[in-house]
Backbone atoms as SQL, in Angstrom:
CREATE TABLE atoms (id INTEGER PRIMARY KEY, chain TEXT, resi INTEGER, resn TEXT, atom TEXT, x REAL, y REAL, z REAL);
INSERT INTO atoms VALUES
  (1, 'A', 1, 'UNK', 'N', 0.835, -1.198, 0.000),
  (2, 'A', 1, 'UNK', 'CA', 0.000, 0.000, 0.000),
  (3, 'A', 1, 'UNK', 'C', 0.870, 1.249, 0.000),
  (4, 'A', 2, 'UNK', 'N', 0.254, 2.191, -0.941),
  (5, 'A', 2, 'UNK', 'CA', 1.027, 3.709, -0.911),
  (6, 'A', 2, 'UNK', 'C', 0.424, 4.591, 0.323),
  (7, 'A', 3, 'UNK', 'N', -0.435, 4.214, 0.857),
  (8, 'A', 3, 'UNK', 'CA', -0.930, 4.988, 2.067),
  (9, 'A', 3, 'UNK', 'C', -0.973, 4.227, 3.415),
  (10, 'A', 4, 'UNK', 'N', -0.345, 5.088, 4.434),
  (11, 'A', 4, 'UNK', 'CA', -0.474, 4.507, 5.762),
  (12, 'A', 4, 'UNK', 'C', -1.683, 4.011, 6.137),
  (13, 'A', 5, 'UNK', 'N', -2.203, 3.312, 7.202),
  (14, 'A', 5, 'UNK', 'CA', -3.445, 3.091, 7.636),
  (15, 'A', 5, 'UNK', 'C', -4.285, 4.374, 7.982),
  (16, 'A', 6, 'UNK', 'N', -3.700, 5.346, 8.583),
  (17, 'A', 6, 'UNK', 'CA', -4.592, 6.615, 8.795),
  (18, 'A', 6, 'UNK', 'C', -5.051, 7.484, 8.019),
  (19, 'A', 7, 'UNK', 'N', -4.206, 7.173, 6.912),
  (20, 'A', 7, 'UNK', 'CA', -4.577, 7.497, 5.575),
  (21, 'A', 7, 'UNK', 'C', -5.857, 6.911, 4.659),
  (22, 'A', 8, 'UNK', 'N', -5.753, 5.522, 4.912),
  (23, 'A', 8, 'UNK', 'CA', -6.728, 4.640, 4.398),
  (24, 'A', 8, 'UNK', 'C', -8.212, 4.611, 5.398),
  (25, 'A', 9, 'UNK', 'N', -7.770, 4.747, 6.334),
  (26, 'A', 9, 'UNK', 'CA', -8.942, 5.278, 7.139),
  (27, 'A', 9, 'UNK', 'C', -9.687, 6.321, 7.011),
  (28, 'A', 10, 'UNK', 'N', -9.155, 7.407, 6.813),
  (29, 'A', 10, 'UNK', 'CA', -9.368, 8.816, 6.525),
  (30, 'A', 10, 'UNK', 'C', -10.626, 8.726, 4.751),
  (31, 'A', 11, 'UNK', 'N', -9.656, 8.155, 4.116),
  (32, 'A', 11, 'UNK', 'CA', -10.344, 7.713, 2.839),
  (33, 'A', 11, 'UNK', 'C', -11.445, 7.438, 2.586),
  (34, 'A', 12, 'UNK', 'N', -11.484, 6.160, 4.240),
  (35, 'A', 12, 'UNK', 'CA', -12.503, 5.715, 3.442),
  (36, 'A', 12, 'UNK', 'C', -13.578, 6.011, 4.358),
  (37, 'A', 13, 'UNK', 'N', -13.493, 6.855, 5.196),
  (38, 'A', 13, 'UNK', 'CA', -14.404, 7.787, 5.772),
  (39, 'A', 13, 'UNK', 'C', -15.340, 8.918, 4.855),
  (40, 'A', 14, 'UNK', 'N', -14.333, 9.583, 4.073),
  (41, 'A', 14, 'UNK', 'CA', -14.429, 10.586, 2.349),
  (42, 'A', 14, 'UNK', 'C', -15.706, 9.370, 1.545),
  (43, 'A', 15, 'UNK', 'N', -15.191, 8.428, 1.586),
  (44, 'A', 15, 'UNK', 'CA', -16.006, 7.529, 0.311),
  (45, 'A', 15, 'UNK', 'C', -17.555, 7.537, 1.422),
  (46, 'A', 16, 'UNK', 'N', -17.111, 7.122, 2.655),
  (47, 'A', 16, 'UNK', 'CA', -18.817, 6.610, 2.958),
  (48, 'A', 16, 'UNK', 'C', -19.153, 8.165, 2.763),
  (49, 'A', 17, 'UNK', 'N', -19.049, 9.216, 3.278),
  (50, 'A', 17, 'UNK', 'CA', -19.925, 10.375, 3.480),
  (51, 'A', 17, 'UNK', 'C', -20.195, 10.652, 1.649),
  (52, 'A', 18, 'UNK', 'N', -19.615, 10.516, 0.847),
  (53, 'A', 18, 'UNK', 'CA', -19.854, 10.853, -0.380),
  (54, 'A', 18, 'UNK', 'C', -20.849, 9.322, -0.939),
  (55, 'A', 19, 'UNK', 'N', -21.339, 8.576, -0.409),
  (56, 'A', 19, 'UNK', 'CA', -21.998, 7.540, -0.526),
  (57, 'A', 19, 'UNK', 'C', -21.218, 5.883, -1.240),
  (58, 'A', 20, 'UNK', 'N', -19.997, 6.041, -1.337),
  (59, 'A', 20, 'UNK', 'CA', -19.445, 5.322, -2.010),
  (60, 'A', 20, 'UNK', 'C', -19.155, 4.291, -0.674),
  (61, 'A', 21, 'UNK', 'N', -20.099, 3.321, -0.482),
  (62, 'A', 21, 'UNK', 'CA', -19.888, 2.325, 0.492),
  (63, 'A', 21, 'UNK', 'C', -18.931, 0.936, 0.072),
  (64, 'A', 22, 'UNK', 'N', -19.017, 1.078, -0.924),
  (65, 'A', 22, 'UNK', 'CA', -18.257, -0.653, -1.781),
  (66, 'A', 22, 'UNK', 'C', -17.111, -0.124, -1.458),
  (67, 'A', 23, 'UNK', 'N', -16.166, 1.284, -2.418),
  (68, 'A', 23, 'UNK', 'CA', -15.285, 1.674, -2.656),
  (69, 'A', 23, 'UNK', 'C', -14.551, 1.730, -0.761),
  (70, 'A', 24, 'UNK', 'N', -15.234, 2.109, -0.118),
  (71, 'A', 24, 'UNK', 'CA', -14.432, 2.182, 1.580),
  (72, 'A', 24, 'UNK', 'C', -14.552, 0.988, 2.027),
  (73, 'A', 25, 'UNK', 'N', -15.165, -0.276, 1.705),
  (74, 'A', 25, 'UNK', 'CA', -14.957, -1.683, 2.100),
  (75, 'A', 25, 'UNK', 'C', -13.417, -2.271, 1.218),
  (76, 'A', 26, 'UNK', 'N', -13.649, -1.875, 0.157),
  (77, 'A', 26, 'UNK', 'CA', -12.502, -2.416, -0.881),
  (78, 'A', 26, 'UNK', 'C', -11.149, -1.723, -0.145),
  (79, 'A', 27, 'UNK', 'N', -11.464, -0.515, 0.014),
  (80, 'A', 27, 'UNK', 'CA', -10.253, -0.037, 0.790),
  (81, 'A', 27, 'UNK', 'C', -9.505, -0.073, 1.958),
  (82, 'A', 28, 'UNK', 'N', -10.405, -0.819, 2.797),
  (83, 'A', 28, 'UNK', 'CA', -10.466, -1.476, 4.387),
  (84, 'A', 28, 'UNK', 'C', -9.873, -2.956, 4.162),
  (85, 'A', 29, 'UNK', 'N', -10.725, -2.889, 3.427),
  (86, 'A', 29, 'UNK', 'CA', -10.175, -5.154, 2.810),
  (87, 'A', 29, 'UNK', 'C', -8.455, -4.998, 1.971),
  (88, 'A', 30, 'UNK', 'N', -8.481, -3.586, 1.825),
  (89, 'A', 30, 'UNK', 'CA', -6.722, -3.938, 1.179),
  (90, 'A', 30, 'UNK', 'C', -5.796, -3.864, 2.165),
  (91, 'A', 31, 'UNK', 'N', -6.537, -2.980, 2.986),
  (92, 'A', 31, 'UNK', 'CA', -5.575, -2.426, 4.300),
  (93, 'A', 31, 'UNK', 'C', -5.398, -3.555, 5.199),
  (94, 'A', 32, 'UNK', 'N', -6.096, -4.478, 5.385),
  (95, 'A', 32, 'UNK', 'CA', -6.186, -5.735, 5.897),
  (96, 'A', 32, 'UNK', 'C', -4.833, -6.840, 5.614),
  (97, 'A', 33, 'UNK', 'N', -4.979, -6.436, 4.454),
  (98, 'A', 33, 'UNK', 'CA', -3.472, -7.713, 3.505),
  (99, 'A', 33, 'UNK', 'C', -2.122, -7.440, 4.365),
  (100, 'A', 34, 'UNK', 'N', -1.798, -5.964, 4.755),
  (101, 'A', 34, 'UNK', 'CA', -0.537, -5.307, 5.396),
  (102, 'A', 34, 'UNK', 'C', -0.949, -5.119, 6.639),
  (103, 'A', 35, 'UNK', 'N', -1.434, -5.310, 7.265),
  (104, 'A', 35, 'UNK', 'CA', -1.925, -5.359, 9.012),
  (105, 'A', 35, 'UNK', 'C', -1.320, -6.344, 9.685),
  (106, 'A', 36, 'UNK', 'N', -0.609, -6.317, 10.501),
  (107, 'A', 36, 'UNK', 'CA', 0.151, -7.142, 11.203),
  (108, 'A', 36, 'UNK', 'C', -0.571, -7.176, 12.952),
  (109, 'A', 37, 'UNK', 'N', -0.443, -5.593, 13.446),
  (110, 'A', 37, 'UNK', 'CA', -0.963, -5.835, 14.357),
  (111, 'A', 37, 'UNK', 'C', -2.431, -5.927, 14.761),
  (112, 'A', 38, 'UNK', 'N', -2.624, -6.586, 15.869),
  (113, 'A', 38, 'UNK', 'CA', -4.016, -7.130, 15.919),
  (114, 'A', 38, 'UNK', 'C', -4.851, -6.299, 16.059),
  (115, 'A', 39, 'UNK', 'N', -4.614, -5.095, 17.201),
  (116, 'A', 39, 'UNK', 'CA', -5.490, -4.024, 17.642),
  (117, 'A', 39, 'UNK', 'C', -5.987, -3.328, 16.178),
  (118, 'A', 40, 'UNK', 'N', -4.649, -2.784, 15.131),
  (119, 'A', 40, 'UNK', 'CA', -5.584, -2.382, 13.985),
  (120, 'A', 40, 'UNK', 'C', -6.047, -2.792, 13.623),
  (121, 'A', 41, 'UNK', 'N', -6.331, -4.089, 12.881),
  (122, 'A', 41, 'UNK', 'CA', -6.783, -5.711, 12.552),
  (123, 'A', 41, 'UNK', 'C', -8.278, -5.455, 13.437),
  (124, 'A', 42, 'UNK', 'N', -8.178, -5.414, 14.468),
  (125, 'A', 42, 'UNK', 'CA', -10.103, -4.983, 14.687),
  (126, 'A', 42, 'UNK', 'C', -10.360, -4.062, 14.867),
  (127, 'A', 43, 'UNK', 'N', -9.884, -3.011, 14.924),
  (128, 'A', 43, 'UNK', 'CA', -10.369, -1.576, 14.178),
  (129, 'A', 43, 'UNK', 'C', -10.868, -1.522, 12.837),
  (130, 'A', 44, 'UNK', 'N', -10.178, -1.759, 11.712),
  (131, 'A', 44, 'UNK', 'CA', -10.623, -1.957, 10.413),
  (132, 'A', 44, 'UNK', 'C', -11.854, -2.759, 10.407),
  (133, 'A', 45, 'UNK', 'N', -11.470, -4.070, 10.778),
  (134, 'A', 45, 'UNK', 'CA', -12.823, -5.089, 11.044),
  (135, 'A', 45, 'UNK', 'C', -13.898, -4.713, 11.473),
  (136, 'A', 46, 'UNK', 'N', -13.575, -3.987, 12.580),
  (137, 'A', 46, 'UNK', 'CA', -15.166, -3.193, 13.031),
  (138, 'A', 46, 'UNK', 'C', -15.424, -2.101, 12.197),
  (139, 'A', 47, 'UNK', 'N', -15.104, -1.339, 11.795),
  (140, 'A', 47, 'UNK', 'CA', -15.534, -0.283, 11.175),
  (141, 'A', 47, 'UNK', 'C', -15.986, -0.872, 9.561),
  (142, 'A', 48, 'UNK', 'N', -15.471, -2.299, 9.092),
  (143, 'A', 48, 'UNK', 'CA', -16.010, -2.900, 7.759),
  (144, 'A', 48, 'UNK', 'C', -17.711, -3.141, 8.180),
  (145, 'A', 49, 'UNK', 'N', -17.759, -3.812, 9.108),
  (146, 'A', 49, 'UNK', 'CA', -18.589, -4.569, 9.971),
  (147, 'A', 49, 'UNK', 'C', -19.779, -3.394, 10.020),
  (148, 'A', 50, 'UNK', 'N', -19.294, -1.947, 10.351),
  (149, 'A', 50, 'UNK', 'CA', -19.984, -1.163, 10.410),
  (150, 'A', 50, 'UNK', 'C', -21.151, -0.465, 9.510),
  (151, 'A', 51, 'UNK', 'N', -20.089, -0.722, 8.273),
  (152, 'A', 51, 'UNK', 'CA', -20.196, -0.217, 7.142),
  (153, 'A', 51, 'UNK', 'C', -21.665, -0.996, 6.549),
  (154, 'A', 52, 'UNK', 'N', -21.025, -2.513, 6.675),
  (155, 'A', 52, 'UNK', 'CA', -22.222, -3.495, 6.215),
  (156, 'A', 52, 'UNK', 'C', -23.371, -3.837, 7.220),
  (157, 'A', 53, 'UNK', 'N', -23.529, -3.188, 8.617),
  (158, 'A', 53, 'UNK', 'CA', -24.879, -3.019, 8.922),
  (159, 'A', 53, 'UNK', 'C', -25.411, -1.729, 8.408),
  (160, 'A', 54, 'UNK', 'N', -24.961, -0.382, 8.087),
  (161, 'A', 54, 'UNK', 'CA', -25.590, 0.425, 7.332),
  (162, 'A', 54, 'UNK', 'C', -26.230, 0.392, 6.256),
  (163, 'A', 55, 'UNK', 'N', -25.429, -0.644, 5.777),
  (164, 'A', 55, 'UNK', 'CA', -26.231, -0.968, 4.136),
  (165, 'A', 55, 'UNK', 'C', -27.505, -2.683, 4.620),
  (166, 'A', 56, 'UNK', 'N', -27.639, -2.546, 5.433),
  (167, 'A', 56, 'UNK', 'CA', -28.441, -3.223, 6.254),
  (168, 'A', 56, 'UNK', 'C', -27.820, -5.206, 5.533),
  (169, 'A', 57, 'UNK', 'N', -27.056, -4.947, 5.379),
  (170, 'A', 57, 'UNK', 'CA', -26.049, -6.932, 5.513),
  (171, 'A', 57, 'UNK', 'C', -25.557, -7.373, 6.679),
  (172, 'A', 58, 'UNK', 'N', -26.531, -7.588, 7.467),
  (173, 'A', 58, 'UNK', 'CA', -25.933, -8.096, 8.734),
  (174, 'A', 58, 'UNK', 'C', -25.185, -9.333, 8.720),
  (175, 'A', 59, 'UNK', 'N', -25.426, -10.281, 7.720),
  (176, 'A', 59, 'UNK', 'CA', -24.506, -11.492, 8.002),
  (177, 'A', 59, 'UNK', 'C', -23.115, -10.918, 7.832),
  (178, 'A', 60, 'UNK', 'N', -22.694, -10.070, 6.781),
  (179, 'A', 60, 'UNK', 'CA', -21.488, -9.568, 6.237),
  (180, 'A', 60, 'UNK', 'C', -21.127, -8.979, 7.831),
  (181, 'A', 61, 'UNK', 'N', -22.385, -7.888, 8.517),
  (182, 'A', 61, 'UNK', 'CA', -21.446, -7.337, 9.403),
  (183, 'A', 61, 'UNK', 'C', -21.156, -8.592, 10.700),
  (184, 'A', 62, 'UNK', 'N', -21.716, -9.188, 11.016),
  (185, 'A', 62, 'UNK', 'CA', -21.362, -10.376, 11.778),
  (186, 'A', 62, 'UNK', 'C', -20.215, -10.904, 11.817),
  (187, 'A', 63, 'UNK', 'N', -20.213, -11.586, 10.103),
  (188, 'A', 63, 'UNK', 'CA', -18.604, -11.997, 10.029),
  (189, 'A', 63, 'UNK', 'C', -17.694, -11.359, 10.542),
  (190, 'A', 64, 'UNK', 'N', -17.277, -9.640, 10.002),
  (191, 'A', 64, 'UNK', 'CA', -16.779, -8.965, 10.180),
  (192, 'A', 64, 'UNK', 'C', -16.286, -8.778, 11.748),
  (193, 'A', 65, 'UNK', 'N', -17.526, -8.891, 12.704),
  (194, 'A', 65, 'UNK', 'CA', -17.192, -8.314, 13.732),
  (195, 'A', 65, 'UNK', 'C', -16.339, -9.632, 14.715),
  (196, 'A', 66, 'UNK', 'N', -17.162, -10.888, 14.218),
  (197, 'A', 66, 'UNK', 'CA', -16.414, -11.784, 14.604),
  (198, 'A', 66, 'UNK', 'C', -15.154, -12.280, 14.490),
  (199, 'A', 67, 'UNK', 'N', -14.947, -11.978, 13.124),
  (200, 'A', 67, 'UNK', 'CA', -13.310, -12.041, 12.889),
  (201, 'A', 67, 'UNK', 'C', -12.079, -10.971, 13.764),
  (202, 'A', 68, 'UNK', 'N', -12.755, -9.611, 13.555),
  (203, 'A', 68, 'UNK', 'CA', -11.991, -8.735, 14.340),
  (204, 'A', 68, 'UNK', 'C', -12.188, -9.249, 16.555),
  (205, 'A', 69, 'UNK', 'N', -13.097, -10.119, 16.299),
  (206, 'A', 69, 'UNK', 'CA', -12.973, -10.357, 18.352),
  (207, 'A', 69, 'UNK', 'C', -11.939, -11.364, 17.743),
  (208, 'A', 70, 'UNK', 'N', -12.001, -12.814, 17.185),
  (209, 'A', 70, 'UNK', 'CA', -10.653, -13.185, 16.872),
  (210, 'A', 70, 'UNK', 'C', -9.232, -12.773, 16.873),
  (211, 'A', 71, 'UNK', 'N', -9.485, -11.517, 16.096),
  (212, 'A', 71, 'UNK', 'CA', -8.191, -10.865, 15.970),
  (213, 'A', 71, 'UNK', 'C', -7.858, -10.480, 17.278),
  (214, 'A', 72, 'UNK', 'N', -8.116, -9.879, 18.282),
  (215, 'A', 72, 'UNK', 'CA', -8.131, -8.869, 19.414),
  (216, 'A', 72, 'UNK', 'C', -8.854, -9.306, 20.505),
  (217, 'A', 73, 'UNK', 'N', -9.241, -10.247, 20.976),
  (218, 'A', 73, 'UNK', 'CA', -10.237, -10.478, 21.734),
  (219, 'A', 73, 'UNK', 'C', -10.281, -9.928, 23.137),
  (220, 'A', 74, 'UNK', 'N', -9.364, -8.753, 23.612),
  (221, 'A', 74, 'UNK', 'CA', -9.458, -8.299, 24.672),
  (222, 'A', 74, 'UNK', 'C', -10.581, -7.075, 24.177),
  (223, 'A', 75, 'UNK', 'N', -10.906, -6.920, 23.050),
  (224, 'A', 75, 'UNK', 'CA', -11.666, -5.629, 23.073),
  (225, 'A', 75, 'UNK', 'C', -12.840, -6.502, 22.008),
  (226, 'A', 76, 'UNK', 'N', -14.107, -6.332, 23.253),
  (227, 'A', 76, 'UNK', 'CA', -15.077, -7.087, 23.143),
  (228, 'A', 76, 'UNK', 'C', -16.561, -6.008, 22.430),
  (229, 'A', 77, 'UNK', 'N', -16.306, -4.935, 22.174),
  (230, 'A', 77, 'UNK', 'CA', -17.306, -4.173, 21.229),
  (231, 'A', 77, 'UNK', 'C', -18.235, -4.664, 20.501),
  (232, 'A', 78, 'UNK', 'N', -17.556, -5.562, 19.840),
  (233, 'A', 78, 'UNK', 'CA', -17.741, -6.168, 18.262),
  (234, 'A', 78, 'UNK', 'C', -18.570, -7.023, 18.794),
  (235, 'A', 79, 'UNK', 'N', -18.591, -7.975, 19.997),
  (236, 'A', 79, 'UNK', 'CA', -19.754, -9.234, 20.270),
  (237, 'A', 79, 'UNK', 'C', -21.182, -8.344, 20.412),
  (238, 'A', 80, 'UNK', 'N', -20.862, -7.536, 20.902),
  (239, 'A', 80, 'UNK', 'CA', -23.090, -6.719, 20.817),
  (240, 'A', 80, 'UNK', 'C', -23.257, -5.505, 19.916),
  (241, 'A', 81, 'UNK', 'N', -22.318, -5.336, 19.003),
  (242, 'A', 81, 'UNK', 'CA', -22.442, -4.361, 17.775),
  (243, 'A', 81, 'UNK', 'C', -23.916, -4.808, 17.019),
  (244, 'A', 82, 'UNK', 'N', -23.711, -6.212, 16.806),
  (245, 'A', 82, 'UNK', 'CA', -24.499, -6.635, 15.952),
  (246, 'A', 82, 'UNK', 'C', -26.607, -6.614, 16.516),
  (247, 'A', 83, 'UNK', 'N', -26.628, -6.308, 18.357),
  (248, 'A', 83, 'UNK', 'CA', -28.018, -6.595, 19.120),
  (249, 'A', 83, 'UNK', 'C', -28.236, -5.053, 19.170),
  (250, 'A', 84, 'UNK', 'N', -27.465, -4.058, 18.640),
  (251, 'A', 84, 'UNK', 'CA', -27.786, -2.876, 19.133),
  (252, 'A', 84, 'UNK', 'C', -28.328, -1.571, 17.856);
């Protein structure tokens, strides 16, 4: 990647408010490939997760959130994202 993570974050914050929801998942899912550590690893995850209960795909955001408690499981957000 040519952009740091805060960069890619930032981005794809720009894409959702301009309605481009695919384009800030695609950009979260690349940022993913170069993520090493875990804590960012469910940051991204949750905020994908986020993305796809807005567009009302809850299985998508499920996965999402479940993979990122995998990743990180001291930060437990992501288990009642999905009841709230």
């Amino acid at each position: 990647l040519n952009m740091d993570l805060d960069n890619i974050l930032k981005q794809s914050e720009e894409s959702i408010k301009n309605g481009k929801n695919q384009e800030a998942i695609e950009l979260l899912e690349g940022a993913l490939l170069n993520i090493g550590n875990n804590q960012k690893r469910w940051e991204v995850l949750l905020r994908i997760g986020h993305i796809y209960k807005g567009l009302g795909k809850l299985n998508e955001a499920v996965t999402n959130w479940m993979e990122a408690y995998e990743a990180f499981p001291e930060r437990i957000e992501n288990i009642y994202e999905g009841f709230f």
